[in-house]
Amino acid sequence: MSTGGITSLTVAETLDKLRRREVSGDEVWRAYHERTQTLDPQIKAYLHLPPPEGSRSGRTAGGASPAGYGAGGEGLPPVDVHASLQDIPYALKDNMCVAGIPCTCGSRILEGYVPPYDATAVRRLDAAGARLLGKTNMDEFAMGSSCEHSAFFPTRNPWNLDLVPGGSSGGSAAAVAADMAAFALGSDTGGSVRQPAAFCGVVGLKPTYGLVSRYGLVAFASSLDQIGPFTKDVTDCALVMSALAGHDPLDSTSAPRTATDYAASLRPEVKGLRFGLPREYMGEGIQPGVRAAVEDAVEVLCGLGAVVEECSLPHTSYGVATYYIIAPAEASANLARFDGMRYGYRAKGNHELQELYETTRSEGFGPEVKRRIMIGTYVLSAGYYDAYYLRAQRVRTLVKRDFEAAFARFDALIGPTTPTVAFALGANMDDPLQMYLNDVFTLPVNLAGLPGLTLPCGFADGLPVGLQLIGPHFGEPLLFRVGYALEGALGIRNPKPPVSPSAAAVSERGAS
Ligand code: GLN
């Protein structure tokens, strides 16, 4: 058959075609590869792609050899994977390690760094048969909400090339939205999977803290970071999570749980389930079009027999301030290892040791990362620790208790993923606080370690709106069930942005 339409399919649809032998693994690979070669010059989702001739094995993104797991991989326990993703091409955020392929974290300071080992998430996808297409652009060290803090170039939103795709995992979101990957992985510390998924009209999950191993994920804020998938629909999200989730002895924060078959939770049954709609998520600052789309989705959910009641998460307004103390504090410690000695970039010239550290870090880190390191160092310093860091930890407990109280009454919470739809490139670059406010509905979920699923629920000004479902710890099966039911009832599944390789070629000509 012609490979023309393969890239528009979901993972589940592609697996079905592969099983029926209507298409081969190589054809699927070639279709994605060709689309990416033609379309990515416009969107710029990828930082590292395989060479133009393509490859038989997905392990060759960036031209490395497809040889095993590299030096650090031998002797690792076998992975127990609950889903086959055989021959499914995927994209990986460039803060996860793959042996033999550069890992930049969107930063100059990692220039030339090639990890000698694989992230456990990558090993698990490998074990499920998925093929790595390439590594995607991101805000430097995952600090940002627009992908504009990448040291290399900004990524564009496939729905409108003048808009940001969101961040920090903007490249992964844009790649899936534009059918340049069947699915992708990102990381979510305060919203970096859910916010770009919402902006690009795809499904994104921030799993429960500890559910997905972080071994081989470059640390940003260790008490908050989680790896999560971007997919074209909810079914795919459950499939990918069935391959990804599971205990890993190499990550001390990994939950001691066995792998789960999340696809089993995909029943459109929500009758009698109780949902809380936090009033703090629907108040000031939310765009009218976003509010309207969420209200419509709530109505549809009620129509399916669920009960939705307004509730309160009273400490929501402290979330941003709390997060922007805790995350930079942890980042300032985690980023101390980039000193020009062990990884990547080292300042040129002859320097004394201290001067070498300083020059390397001054030249290697971008402005947002420097801002975070300074905030983090400040809030941890002797005179200010109690006033900032300790107090933020206490408020974090209050945020967690808000959720505990809500889950005593409700099965799950529902609300918008972000206050606005995607904004213009450059719009928030001079105003860090405005940029931080993007995460007002996503970061409380990280502070409490909960799972959050976003799915497209409608459109405002022609741009996708994300609906966020928040569950109790390890409540992913419930979120998938609700998401699956809603996706069907709303009739919004795998929506397509108005980009195509030919449109890209035309606008390229128009630009020249
Ligand atoms: N936008 C938030 C930040 O800049 C969250 C980033 C993330 O989740 N990695 O820190």
XYZ file of C-alpha atoms in Angstrom, residues 2-507:
506
model
C 1.013 3.611 -0.304
C 2.566 4.961 2.886
C 0.864 8.350 2.428
C -1.558 8.246 5.334
C 0.327 6.138 7.837
C 1.696 9.043 9.842
C -1.803 10.339 10.544
C -2.715 7.128 12.398
C -2.558 6.556 16.126
C -0.225 3.975 17.669
C -3.121 1.524 18.127
C -4.239 1.936 14.497
C -0.676 1.507 13.231
C -0.149 -1.621 15.351
C -3.332 -3.023 13.861
C -2.112 -2.427 10.300
C 1.254 -3.957 11.158
C -0.395 -7.050 12.629
C -2.547 -7.494 9.519
C 0.598 -7.042 7.411
C -1.030 -4.204 5.506
C 2.151 -2.266 6.117
C 5.672 -3.209 7.179
C 7.751 -1.780 9.998
C 10.151 -0.283 7.473
C 7.316 1.434 5.619
C 6.079 2.980 8.850
C 9.590 4.140 9.681
C 10.115 5.604 6.197
C 6.768 7.418 6.240
C 7.585 9.176 9.517
C 11.128 9.810 8.485
C 10.132 11.389 5.164
C 7.421 13.523 6.716
C 9.840 14.754 9.326
C 12.505 15.592 6.739
C 10.002 17.729 4.776
C 8.059 19.320 7.611
C 10.535 19.844 10.403
C 12.464 22.681 8.718
C 9.274 24.716 9.361
C 8.412 23.478 12.821
C 11.868 22.701 14.221
C 10.698 20.117 16.728
C 13.874 18.045 16.530
C 17.406 18.700 17.728
C 18.882 15.410 16.486
C 17.508 13.407 13.582
C 18.912 10.385 11.810
C 20.852 11.077 8.602
C 18.750 11.460 5.407
C 19.254 7.875 4.215
C 17.231 6.720 7.226
C 17.928 3.505 9.013
C 16.664 0.062 9.761
C 16.953 0.565 13.472
C 15.505 3.420 15.433
C 18.569 3.419 17.641
C 20.499 5.421 15.115
C 19.127 8.914 15.668
C 22.098 11.202 15.141
C 24.087 8.448 13.468
C 25.180 6.348 16.442
C 25.539 2.615 16.120
C 22.604 0.381 17.007
C 24.766 -1.662 19.338
C 23.061 -2.779 22.522
C 22.717 -0.684 25.630
C 26.178 0.755 25.856
C 28.674 0.449 28.641
C 26.329 1.205 31.537
C 23.605 -1.181 30.392
C 25.027 -4.634 30.931
C 23.709 -6.595 33.837
C 20.618 -4.436 34.267
C 17.532 -6.355 35.335
C 15.260 -7.420 32.469
C 12.319 -5.112 31.956
C 8.834 -6.424 32.353
C 6.843 -4.567 29.720
C 3.093 -4.791 29.431
C 2.500 -3.625 25.859
C 3.978 -4.155 22.432
C 4.960 -1.035 20.535
C 6.665 -3.104 17.859
C 7.935 -0.884 15.003
C 6.323 2.290 16.346
C 8.530 5.364 15.740
C 8.812 7.778 18.655
C 10.564 10.994 19.640
C 12.439 11.627 22.871
C 12.945 14.909 24.709
C 16.617 15.756 24.674
C 17.032 15.472 28.454
C 16.869 11.662 28.439
C 19.985 9.611 27.804
C 20.470 7.198 24.929
C 23.874 5.535 24.648
C 25.830 6.938 21.728
C 23.437 9.813 20.882
C 24.128 13.415 21.994
C 22.111 14.733 24.923
C 22.038 18.531 25.150
C 19.092 19.384 27.430
C 18.689 22.351 25.077
C 21.876 23.814 26.566
C 25.304 24.819 25.292
C 26.869 23.519 28.473
C 26.269 19.923 27.357
C 27.788 20.542 23.921
C 29.576 17.385 22.832
C 28.222 15.219 25.668
C 27.317 11.721 24.486
C 25.851 9.542 27.251
C 27.390 6.094 27.726
C 24.102 4.587 28.911
C 20.346 4.493 28.298
C 17.560 5.930 30.415
C 15.369 3.147 31.798
C 12.379 4.684 29.964
C 14.287 4.236 26.689
C 15.194 0.646 27.564
C 11.577 -0.128 28.292
C 10.420 1.335 24.984
C 13.183 -0.641 23.279
C 11.984 -3.799 24.991
C 8.473 -3.071 23.696
C 9.877 -2.780 20.154
C 9.500 0.984 19.622
C 12.003 2.779 17.389
C 13.644 6.065 18.264
C 13.195 8.653 15.494
C 15.092 11.506 17.055
C 15.521 13.806 20.037
C 13.404 16.888 20.478
C 13.916 20.525 21.322
C 13.195 21.865 24.792
C 13.643 24.873 27.035
C 17.155 24.736 28.480
C 17.233 22.148 31.302
C 13.411 22.020 31.084
C 13.087 25.548 32.508
C 10.388 27.350 30.588
C 6.902 27.209 29.132
C 7.460 28.087 25.479
C 10.529 26.274 24.110
C 12.028 29.723 23.495
C 14.657 29.130 26.185
C 16.308 26.467 24.043
C 19.912 27.515 23.413
C 19.514 26.440 19.781
C 16.236 27.683 18.279
C 12.574 28.002 19.190
C 10.077 25.347 18.060
C 6.861 26.469 16.378
C 3.288 25.430 17.059
C 1.916 23.283 14.188
C -1.508 24.955 14.595
C 0.001 28.352 13.814
C 3.680 28.786 13.080
C 3.751 32.240 14.732
C 2.824 30.732 18.094
C 4.831 28.802 20.693
C 4.224 25.072 21.120
C 4.458 25.456 24.915
C 7.268 24.064 27.010
C 9.468 22.851 28.217
C 8.804 19.676 26.153
C 7.632 21.770 23.171
C 9.539 19.755 20.567
C 7.916 16.489 21.654
C 4.420 18.020 21.643
C 4.899 19.628 18.215
C 6.366 16.421 16.749
C 3.302 14.374 17.755
C 0.803 17.096 16.765
C 2.366 17.380 13.287
C 2.522 13.597 12.801
C 6.317 13.690 12.879
C 6.299 10.941 15.557
C 3.668 8.382 16.537
C 4.232 9.319 20.172
C 6.881 11.083 22.215
C 8.278 11.305 25.713
C 8.701 14.488 27.706
C 9.339 15.369 31.320
C 6.991 17.281 33.600
C 8.317 19.140 36.634
C 5.626 21.823 36.808
C 3.598 21.236 33.657
C 6.112 20.567 30.898
C 4.170 17.648 29.416
C 0.619 18.900 30.007
C 1.015 22.558 28.985
C 2.650 21.873 25.577
C 0.230 18.971 24.981
C -2.660 21.399 25.597
C -1.136 24.060 23.304
C -0.567 21.533 20.486
C -3.869 19.621 20.745
C -2.475 16.256 21.830
C -2.891 14.017 24.871
C -0.259 14.282 27.627
C 0.183 12.600 30.984
C 2.161 13.583 34.062
C 2.222 10.232 35.865
C 2.140 9.800 39.645
C 5.536 10.627 41.176
C 7.534 7.382 41.217
C 5.542 5.520 38.552
C 8.049 5.974 35.700
C 11.748 5.496 36.355
C 13.859 8.626 36.072
C 17.144 6.792 35.705
C 18.833 8.541 32.775
C 16.617 11.645 32.907
C 18.818 14.697 33.533
C 17.596 16.047 36.883
C 15.944 19.471 37.140
C 14.001 19.398 40.443
C 14.175 15.885 41.825
C 11.148 16.028 44.135
C 8.948 17.059 41.182
C 10.325 15.561 37.934
C 8.403 12.803 36.138
C 8.702 11.410 32.603
C 5.418 11.282 30.679
C 4.075 10.515 27.189
C 2.598 12.671 24.411
C 0.148 10.749 22.245
C -2.488 11.306 19.569
C -5.305 9.918 21.724
C -6.067 8.486 25.160
C -5.822 4.852 24.045
C -2.247 5.438 22.900
C -1.427 7.103 26.202
C -2.578 3.960 28.046
C -0.562 1.753 25.666
C 2.633 3.754 26.054
C 2.234 3.881 29.839
C 1.824 0.091 29.897
C 5.319 -0.119 28.413
C 6.832 2.679 30.513
C 5.558 2.208 34.056
C 7.090 -0.204 36.517
C 9.611 -0.461 39.309
C 13.272 0.260 38.618
C 15.916 -0.566 41.230
C 18.184 2.026 39.561
C 15.890 4.882 40.667
C 15.528 5.154 44.435
C 12.310 7.159 44.023
C 10.707 4.487 41.829
C 7.524 3.076 43.363
C 7.656 -0.640 44.199
C 4.814 -1.540 41.852
C 4.626 -4.100 39.113
C 3.842 -3.137 35.530
C 0.181 -2.553 34.716
C -1.873 -3.133 31.595
C -3.519 0.279 31.385
C -5.356 -0.609 28.177
C -7.678 -2.714 30.358
C -9.020 0.519 31.872
C -10.274 1.828 28.528
C -14.013 1.440 29.090
C -16.248 4.446 28.447
C -17.999 4.141 31.797
C -18.241 7.197 33.988
C -21.779 6.830 35.310
C -21.899 7.662 39.001
C -18.321 8.925 39.191
C -17.918 12.122 41.191
C -15.796 15.018 39.932
C -14.710 18.221 41.641
C -14.362 21.402 39.578
C -12.009 23.661 41.572
C -13.398 27.192 41.523
C -9.851 28.574 41.721
C -9.209 27.030 38.280
C -12.143 28.779 36.607
C -11.751 32.291 38.013
C -9.685 35.322 37.130
C -7.053 35.161 34.427
C -8.619 32.347 32.432
C -9.413 33.166 28.789
C -13.172 33.165 28.074
C -12.728 30.668 25.209
C -10.833 28.271 27.480
C -13.481 28.554 30.183
C -16.266 27.945 27.653
C -14.593 24.822 26.228
C -14.077 23.393 29.730
C -17.683 24.167 30.686
C -18.899 22.375 27.556
C -16.782 19.327 28.432
C -18.193 19.334 31.967
C -21.689 19.352 30.535
C -20.849 16.408 28.282
C -19.434 14.527 31.267
C -22.639 15.144 33.231
C -24.590 13.930 30.199
C -22.709 10.625 30.499
C -24.026 10.188 34.023
C -21.132 11.617 36.052
C -21.676 14.060 38.895
C -19.664 17.309 38.768
C -19.646 19.694 41.713
C -17.747 22.880 42.362
C -15.042 22.510 45.013
C -12.165 24.515 46.426
C -8.388 24.048 46.478
C -7.808 27.081 48.704
C -4.002 27.172 48.453
C -3.924 27.238 44.648
C -2.802 30.862 44.547
C 0.348 29.976 46.531
C 1.337 27.272 44.050
C 3.402 29.426 41.692
C 5.390 31.095 44.494
C 5.966 27.758 46.252
C 7.079 26.010 43.077
C 9.385 28.865 42.074
C 11.229 28.501 45.372
C 11.400 24.699 45.582
C 12.186 23.982 41.912
C 15.039 26.527 41.625
C 16.430 25.386 45.007
C 16.663 21.807 43.776
C 17.895 22.944 40.358
C 20.718 24.992 41.870
C 21.996 21.835 43.578
C 21.405 19.513 40.592
C 23.103 21.854 38.116
C 26.248 22.207 40.244
C 27.634 19.154 38.440
C 27.982 21.066 35.170
C 31.362 22.560 35.946
C 33.311 22.058 32.728
C 35.154 19.057 34.188
C 32.771 16.170 33.820
C 30.400 16.913 30.976
C 30.279 18.789 27.692
C 31.426 22.353 27.330
C 34.599 23.794 28.877
C 35.651 27.447 28.515
C 38.606 28.006 26.202
C 41.893 29.533 27.370
C 44.074 29.119 30.451
C 42.196 29.549 33.695
C 42.738 28.900 37.369
C 40.341 26.188 38.600
C 37.777 28.533 40.196
C 37.909 30.847 37.203
C 37.451 27.883 34.861
C 34.274 26.854 36.693
C 32.939 30.393 36.583
C 33.783 31.060 32.947
C 32.428 27.705 31.804
C 29.149 28.229 33.637
C 28.850 31.879 32.557
C 29.331 30.940 28.925
C 27.491 27.599 28.983
C 24.203 28.433 30.717
C 21.511 30.689 29.238
C 19.754 33.554 31.082
C 16.737 31.593 32.407
C 18.928 28.848 33.864
C 21.171 31.457 35.479
C 18.088 33.156 36.946
C 16.942 29.845 38.475
C 20.402 29.030 39.868
C 20.570 32.464 41.495
C 17.060 32.221 42.978
C 17.779 28.689 44.202
C 21.110 29.572 45.779
C 19.537 32.586 47.453
C 16.571 30.747 48.997
C 18.875 28.028 50.329
C 21.463 30.430 51.778
C 21.933 30.513 55.554
C 20.087 33.773 56.251
C 17.096 33.095 54.020
C 16.513 29.344 54.268
C 13.779 29.564 56.924
C 12.046 32.524 55.336
C 11.848 31.004 51.852
C 12.767 27.348 51.413
C 11.391 26.034 54.692
C 8.244 28.108 54.391
C 7.725 26.905 50.820
C 7.980 23.291 52.029
C 5.279 24.001 54.588
C 3.008 25.564 51.979
C 3.663 22.526 49.795
C 2.118 20.424 52.545
C -0.948 22.694 52.552
C -1.293 22.274 48.777
C -1.122 18.484 49.233
C -3.771 18.631 51.949
C -6.100 20.587 49.651
C -5.983 17.635 47.258
C -6.379 15.050 50.031
C -9.525 16.822 51.214
C -10.847 16.962 47.634
C -10.191 13.253 47.027
C -12.118 12.381 50.174
C -15.185 13.704 48.318
C -14.400 13.130 44.653
C -13.015 10.403 42.405
C -11.126 12.949 40.318
C -10.840 16.673 39.608
C -11.531 18.374 36.293
C -10.506 21.784 34.973
C -8.458 23.615 32.366
C -4.832 22.594 31.793
C -3.722 26.169 31.100
C -5.353 29.591 31.530
C -4.863 30.472 27.852
C -4.374 28.856 24.470
C -0.946 29.041 22.784
C 0.572 32.525 22.757
C 2.756 34.310 20.195
C 6.480 33.688 19.949
C 8.212 36.435 21.924
C 5.062 37.472 23.830
C 6.291 36.510 27.311
C 10.058 36.566 26.879
C 10.553 39.894 28.686
C 8.228 39.010 31.542
C 9.296 35.894 33.463
C 6.382 36.149 35.898
C 3.852 36.115 33.066
C 5.645 33.056 31.663
C 5.529 31.344 35.098
C 1.762 31.972 35.384
C 1.195 29.511 32.538
C 1.735 26.742 35.067
C -0.770 27.896 37.657
C -3.065 24.854 37.115
C -0.377 22.272 36.408
C 2.276 22.753 39.063
C 0.106 22.076 42.162
C -0.210 18.542 40.729
C 3.595 18.156 40.792
C 3.833 19.655 44.293
C 1.423 16.922 45.449
C 2.955 14.116 43.336
C -0.382 13.357 41.643
C -1.184 12.154 38.111
C -2.590 14.703 35.633
C -3.927 13.878 32.174
C -4.602 16.521 29.529
C -6.689 15.949 26.425
C -8.012 18.341 23.776
C -11.599 19.289 24.664
C -12.400 22.051 22.196
C -11.060 25.099 20.399
C -10.791 28.792 21.155
C -9.844 31.150 18.299
C -9.111 28.056 16.214
C -6.542 26.795 18.733
C -6.848 23.663 20.858
C -7.913 23.886 24.507
C -6.646 21.290 27.005
C -8.840 19.702 29.658
C -6.990 18.489 32.752
C -8.108 15.482 34.788
C -6.344 15.105 38.128
C -6.486 11.831 40.048
C -5.338 10.491 43.400
C -1.913 8.814 43.593
C -1.731 5.907 41.114
C -5.181 6.870 39.804
C -4.019 6.617 36.157
C -6.526 3.837 35.255
C -9.408 6.093 36.300
C -7.993 9.055 34.347
C -7.671 6.895 31.216
C -11.220 5.642 31.607
C -12.638 9.156 31.961
C -10.420 10.565 29.206
C -11.449 7.759 26.869
C -15.151 8.322 27.558
C -14.842 12.076 27.091
C -12.833 11.802 23.899
C -15.607 9.691 22.384
C -18.433 11.862 23.666
C -16.766 15.144 22.635
C -15.872 13.762 19.223
C -12.380 15.263 19.443
C -9.767 12.584 18.896
C -6.461 12.960 17.065
C -7.305 16.457 15.708
C -5.094 17.607 12.839
C -3.386 21.002 12.661
C -3.375 22.726 9.264
C 0.205 21.818 8.341
C 1.380 19.585 5.572
C 4.699 19.097 3.836
C 3.293 20.809 0.749
C 2.003 23.749 2.786
C 5.447 23.938 4.373
C 7.081 23.999 0.961
C 4.714 26.748 -0.205
C 5.299 28.968 2.814
